mmCIF file of C-alpha atoms in Angstrom:
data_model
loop_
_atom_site.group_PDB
_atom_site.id
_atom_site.type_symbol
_atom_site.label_atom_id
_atom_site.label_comp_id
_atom_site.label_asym_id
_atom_site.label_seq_id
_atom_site.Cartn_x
_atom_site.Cartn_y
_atom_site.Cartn_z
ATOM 1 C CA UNK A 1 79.912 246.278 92.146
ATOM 2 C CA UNK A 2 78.906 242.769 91.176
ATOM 3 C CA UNK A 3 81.160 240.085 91.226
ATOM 4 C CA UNK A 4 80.160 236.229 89.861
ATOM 5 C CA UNK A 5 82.698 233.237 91.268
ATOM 6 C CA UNK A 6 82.547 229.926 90.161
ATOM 7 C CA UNK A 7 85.201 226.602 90.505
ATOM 8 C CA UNK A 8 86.524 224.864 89.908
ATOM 9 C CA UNK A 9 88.474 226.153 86.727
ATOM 10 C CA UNK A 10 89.093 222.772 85.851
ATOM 11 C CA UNK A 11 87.984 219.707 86.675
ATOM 12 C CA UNK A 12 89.111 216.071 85.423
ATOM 13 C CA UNK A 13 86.168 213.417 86.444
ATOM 14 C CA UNK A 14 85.787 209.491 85.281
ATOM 15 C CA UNK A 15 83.030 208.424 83.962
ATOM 16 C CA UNK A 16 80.217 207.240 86.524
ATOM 17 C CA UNK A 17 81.289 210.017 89.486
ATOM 18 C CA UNK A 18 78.812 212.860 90.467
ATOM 19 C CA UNK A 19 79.728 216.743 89.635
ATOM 20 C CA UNK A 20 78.971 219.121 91.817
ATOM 21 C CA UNK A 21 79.920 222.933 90.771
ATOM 22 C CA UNK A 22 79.047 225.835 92.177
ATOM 23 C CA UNK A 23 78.853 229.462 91.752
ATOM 24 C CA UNK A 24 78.020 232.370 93.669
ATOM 25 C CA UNK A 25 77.048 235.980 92.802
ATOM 26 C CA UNK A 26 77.654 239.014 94.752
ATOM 27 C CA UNK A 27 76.694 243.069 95.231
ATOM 28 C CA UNK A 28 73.272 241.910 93.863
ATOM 29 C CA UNK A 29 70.082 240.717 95.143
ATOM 30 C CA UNK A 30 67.684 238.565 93.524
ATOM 31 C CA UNK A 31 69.620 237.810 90.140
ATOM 32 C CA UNK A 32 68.158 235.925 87.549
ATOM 33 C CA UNK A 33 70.761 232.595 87.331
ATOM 34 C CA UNK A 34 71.882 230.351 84.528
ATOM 35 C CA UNK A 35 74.324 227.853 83.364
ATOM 36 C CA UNK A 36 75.498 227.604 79.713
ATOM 37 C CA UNK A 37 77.652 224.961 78.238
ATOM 38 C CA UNK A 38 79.782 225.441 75.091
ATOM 39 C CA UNK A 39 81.025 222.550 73.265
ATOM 40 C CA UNK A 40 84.412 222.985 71.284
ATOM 41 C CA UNK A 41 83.846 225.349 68.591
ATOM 42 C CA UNK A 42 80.334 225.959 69.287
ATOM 43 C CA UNK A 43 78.670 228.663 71.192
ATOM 44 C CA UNK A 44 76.507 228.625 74.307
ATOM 45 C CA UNK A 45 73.950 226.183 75.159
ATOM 46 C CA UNK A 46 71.424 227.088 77.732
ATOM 47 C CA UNK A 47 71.116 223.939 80.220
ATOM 48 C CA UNK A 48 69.199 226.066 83.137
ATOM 49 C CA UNK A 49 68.116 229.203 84.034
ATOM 50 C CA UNK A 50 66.618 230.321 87.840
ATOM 51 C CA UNK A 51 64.222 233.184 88.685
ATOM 52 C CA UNK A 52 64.295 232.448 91.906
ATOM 53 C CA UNK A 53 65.258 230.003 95.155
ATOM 54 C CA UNK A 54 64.126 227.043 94.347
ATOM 55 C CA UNK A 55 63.225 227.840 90.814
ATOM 56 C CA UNK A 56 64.651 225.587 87.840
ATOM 57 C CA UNK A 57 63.877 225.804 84.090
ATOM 58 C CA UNK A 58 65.816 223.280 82.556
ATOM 59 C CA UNK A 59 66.090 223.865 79.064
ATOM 60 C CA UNK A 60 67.609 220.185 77.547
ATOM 61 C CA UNK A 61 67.351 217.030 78.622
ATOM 62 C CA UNK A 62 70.332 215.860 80.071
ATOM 63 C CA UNK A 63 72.154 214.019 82.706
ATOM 64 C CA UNK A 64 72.431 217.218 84.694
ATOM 65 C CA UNK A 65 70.278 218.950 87.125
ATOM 66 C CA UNK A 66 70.958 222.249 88.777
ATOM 67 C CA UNK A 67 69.407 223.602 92.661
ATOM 68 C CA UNK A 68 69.173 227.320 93.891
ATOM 69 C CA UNK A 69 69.714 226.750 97.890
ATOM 70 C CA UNK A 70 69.851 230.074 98.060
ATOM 71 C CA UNK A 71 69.491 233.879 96.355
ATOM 72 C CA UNK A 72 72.679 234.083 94.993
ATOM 73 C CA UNK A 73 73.605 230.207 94.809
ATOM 74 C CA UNK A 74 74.007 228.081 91.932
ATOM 75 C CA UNK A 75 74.857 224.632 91.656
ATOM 76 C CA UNK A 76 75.162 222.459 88.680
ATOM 77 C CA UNK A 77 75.094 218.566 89.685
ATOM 78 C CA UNK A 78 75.522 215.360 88.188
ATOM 79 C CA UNK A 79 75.208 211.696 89.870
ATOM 80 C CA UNK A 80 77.024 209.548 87.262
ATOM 81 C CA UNK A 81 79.092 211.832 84.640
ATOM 82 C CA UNK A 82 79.018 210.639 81.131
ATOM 83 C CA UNK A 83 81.743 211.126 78.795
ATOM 84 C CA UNK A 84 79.259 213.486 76.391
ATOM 85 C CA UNK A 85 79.268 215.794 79.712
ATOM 86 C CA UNK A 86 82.633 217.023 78.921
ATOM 87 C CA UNK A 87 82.600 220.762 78.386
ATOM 88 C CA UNK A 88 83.492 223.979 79.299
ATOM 89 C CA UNK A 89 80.711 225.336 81.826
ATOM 90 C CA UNK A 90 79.948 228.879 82.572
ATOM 91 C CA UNK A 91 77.325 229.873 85.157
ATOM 92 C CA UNK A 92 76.143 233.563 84.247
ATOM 93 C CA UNK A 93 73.604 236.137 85.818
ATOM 94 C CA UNK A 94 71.161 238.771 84.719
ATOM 95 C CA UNK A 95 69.016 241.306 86.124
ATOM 96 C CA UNK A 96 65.179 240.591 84.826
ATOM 97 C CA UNK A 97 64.002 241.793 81.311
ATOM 98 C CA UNK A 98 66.176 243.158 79.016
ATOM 99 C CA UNK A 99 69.618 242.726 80.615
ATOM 100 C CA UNK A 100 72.873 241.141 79.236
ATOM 101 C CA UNK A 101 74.326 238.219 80.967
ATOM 102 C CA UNK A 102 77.255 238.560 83.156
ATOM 103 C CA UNK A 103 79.269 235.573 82.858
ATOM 104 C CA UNK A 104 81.907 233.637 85.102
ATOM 105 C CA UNK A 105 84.980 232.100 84.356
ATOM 106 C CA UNK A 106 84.183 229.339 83.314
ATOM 107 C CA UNK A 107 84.563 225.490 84.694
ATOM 108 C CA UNK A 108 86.498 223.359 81.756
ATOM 109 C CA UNK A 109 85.539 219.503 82.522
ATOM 110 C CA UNK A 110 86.694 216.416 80.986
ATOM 111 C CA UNK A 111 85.322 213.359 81.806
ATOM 112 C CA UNK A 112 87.924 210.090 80.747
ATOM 113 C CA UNK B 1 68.173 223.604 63.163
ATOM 114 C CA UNK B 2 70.409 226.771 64.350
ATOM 115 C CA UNK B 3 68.732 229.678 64.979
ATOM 116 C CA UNK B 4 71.450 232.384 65.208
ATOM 117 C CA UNK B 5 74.519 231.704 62.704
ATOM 118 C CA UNK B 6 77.647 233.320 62.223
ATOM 119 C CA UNK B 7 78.997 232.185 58.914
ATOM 120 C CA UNK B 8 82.499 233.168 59.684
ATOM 121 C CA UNK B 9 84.546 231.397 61.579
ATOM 122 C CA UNK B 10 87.172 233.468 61.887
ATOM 123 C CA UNK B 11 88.293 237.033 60.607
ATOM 124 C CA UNK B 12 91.867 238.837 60.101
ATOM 125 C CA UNK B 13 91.615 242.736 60.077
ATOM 126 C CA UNK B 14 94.768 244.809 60.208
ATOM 127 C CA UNK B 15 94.916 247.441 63.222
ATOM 128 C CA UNK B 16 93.395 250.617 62.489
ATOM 129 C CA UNK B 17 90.984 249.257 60.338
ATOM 130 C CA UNK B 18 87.130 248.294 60.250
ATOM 131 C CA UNK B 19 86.243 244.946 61.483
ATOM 132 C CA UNK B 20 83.138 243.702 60.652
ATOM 133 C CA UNK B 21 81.236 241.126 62.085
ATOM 134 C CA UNK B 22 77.832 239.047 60.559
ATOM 135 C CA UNK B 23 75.209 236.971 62.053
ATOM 136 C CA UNK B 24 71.907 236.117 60.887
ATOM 137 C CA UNK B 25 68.887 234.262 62.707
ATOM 138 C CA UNK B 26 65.683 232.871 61.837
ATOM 139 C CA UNK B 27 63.281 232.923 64.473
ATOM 140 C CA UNK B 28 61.208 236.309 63.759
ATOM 141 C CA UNK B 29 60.178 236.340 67.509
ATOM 142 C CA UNK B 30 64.061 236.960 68.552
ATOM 143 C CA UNK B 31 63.522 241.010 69.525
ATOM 144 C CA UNK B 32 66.493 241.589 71.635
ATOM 145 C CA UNK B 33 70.137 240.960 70.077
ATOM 146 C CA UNK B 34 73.564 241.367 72.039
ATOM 147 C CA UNK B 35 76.943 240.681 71.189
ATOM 148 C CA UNK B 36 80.201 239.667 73.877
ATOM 149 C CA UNK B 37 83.514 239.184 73.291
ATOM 150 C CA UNK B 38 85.533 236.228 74.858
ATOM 151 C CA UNK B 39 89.285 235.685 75.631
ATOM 152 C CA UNK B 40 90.563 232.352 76.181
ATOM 153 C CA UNK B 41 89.969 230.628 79.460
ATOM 154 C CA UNK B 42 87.816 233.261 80.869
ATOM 155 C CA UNK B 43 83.532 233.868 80.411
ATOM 156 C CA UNK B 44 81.900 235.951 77.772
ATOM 157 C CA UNK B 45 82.049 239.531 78.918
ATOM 158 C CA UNK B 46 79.183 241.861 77.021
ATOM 159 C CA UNK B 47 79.722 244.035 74.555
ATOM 160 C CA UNK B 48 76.928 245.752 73.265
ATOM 161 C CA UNK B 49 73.079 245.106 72.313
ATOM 162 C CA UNK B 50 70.089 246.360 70.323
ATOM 163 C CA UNK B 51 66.280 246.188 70.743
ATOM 164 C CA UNK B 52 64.160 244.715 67.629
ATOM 165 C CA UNK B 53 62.461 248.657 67.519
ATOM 166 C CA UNK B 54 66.231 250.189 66.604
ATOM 167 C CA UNK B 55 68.536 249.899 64.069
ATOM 168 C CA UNK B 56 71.630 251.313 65.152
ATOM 169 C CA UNK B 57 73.052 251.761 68.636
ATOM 170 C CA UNK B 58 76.103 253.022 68.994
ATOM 171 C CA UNK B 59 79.113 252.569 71.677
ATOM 172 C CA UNK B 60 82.966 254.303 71.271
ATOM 173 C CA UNK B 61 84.109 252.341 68.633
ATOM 174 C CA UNK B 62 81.590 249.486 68.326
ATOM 175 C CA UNK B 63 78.198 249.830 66.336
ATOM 176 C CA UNK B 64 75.442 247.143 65.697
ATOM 177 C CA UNK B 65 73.076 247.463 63.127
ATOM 178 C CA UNK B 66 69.893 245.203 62.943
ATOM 179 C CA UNK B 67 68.284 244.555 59.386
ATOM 180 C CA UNK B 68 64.611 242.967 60.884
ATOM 181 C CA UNK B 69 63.750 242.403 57.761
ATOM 182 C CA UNK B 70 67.007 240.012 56.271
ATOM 183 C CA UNK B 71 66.906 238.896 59.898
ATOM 184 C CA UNK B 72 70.338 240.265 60.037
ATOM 185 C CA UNK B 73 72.864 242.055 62.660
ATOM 186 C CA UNK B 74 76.533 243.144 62.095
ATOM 187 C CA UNK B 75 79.058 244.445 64.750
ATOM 188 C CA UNK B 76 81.362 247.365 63.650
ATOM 189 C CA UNK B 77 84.961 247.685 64.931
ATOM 190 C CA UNK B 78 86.603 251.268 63.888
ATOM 191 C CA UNK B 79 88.981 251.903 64.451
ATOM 192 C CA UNK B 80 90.623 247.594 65.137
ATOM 193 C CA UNK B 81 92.723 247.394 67.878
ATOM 194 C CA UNK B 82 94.741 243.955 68.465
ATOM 195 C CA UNK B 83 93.183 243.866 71.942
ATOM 196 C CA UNK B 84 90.182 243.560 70.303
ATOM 197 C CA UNK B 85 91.561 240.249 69.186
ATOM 198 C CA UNK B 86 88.871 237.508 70.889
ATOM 199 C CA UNK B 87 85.795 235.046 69.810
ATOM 200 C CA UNK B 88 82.903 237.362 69.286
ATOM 201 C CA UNK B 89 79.551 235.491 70.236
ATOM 202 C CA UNK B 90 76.012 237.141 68.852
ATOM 203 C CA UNK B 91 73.038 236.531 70.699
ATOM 204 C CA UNK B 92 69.358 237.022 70.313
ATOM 205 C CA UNK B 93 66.399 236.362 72.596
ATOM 206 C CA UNK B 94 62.779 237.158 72.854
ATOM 207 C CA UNK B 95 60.268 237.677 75.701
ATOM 208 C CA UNK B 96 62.397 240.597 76.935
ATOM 209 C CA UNK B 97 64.677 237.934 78.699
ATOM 210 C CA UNK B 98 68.269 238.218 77.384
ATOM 211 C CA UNK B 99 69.670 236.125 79.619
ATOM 212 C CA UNK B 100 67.770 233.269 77.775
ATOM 213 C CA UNK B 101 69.848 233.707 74.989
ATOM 214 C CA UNK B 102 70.089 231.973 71.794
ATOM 215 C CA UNK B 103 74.183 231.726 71.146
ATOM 216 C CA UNK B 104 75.891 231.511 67.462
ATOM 217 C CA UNK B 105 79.221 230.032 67.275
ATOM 218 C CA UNK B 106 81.297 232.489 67.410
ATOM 219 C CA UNK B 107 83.922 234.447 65.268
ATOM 220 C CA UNK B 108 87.472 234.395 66.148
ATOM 221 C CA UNK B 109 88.726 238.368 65.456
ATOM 222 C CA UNK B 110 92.606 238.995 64.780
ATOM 223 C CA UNK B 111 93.695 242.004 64.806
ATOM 224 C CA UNK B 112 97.105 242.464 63.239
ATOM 225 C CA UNK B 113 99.281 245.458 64.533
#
């Protein structure tokens, strides 16, 4: 079976560090990749999505960036963290085409 | 402008009951809707979906139905159970890939036993 893991859980950064989180998938090959963000209250943003190593969509502009070093690696980056990047982040991953999302944990970041 | 809404923030159902859930979108090219359920501190875990070509899919106790033309999806609870008790996100997408979802913001489901 397939099995997503991504950490931290939580993470408490100040403002002007870099952010690295990661996630990994496994029991799949060749997943489709993606972080969301969800704001308090709000649902899920789309920030990137990956079809493939080396492959980054980003869909906002932002002070993140995101790499693919490898099939089932994800990692969400950030040199200097701004306060607005406080969120709760959940890498997720699909098989192509019609296919639900199969999400993580979660990562819950403040930034003070 | 948000493209997938869910106009109720939260919802109170007593057990045994129906619960039903709305969510409406805008953007006519959205042909692929889902729906996941979310306890606190942990991802969105799917629930069920439906193409843009049905109307009705059907899963145990949960049922979507799709109105294409009010642009307009429900989720169906029956019987409630208070495990059901989450935030239930809707979802659409087009170009066949669902994991490029468009999110609304969720409706918080209590179950009471």
């Amino acid at each position: 079976s397939q099995t997503i893991h991504q950490w931290p859980a939580t993470l408490v950064q100040p403002v002007g560090s870099p952010l690295s989180l990661e996630c990994t998938v496994e029991g799949t090959s060749n997943p489709n990749l993606y972080w969301y963000r969800q704001a308090a209250g709000r649902g899920l943003q789309l920030l990137f999505y990956s079809v493939g190593i080396g492959q980054i969509s980003s869909e906002v502009p932002q002070n993140l960036s995101a790499s693919r070093p490898q099939d089932r690696q994800f990692i969400l980056s950030s040199k200097k963290l701004l306060l607005s990047d406080s969120g709760f982040y959940l890498c997720a991953w699909s098989r192509p085409r019609n296919s639900p999302l199969h999400f993580g944990n979660g990562t819950r970041l403040t930034v003070t | 402008d948000q493209q997938v809404k869910q106009n109720s923030p939260s919802l109170s159902v007593q057990e045994g009951r129906i619960s039903i859930l709305n969510c409406d979108y805008t953007n006519s090219m959205f042909d692929y809707f889902l729906w996941y359920k979310k306890y606190p501190a942990e991802g969105p875990t799917f629930l069920i979906s439906i193409s843009s070509i049905k109307d009705k899919n059907e899963d145990g106790r949960f049922t979507v139905f799709l109105n294409k033309s009010a642009k307009h999806l429900s989720l169906h609870i029956v019987p409630s159970q208070p495990g059901d008790s989450a935030v239930y996100f809707c979802a659409a997408s087009e170009d066949t890939n669902a994991g490029k979802s468009t999110f609304g913001d969720g409706t918080t489901l209590t179950v009471k036993p």
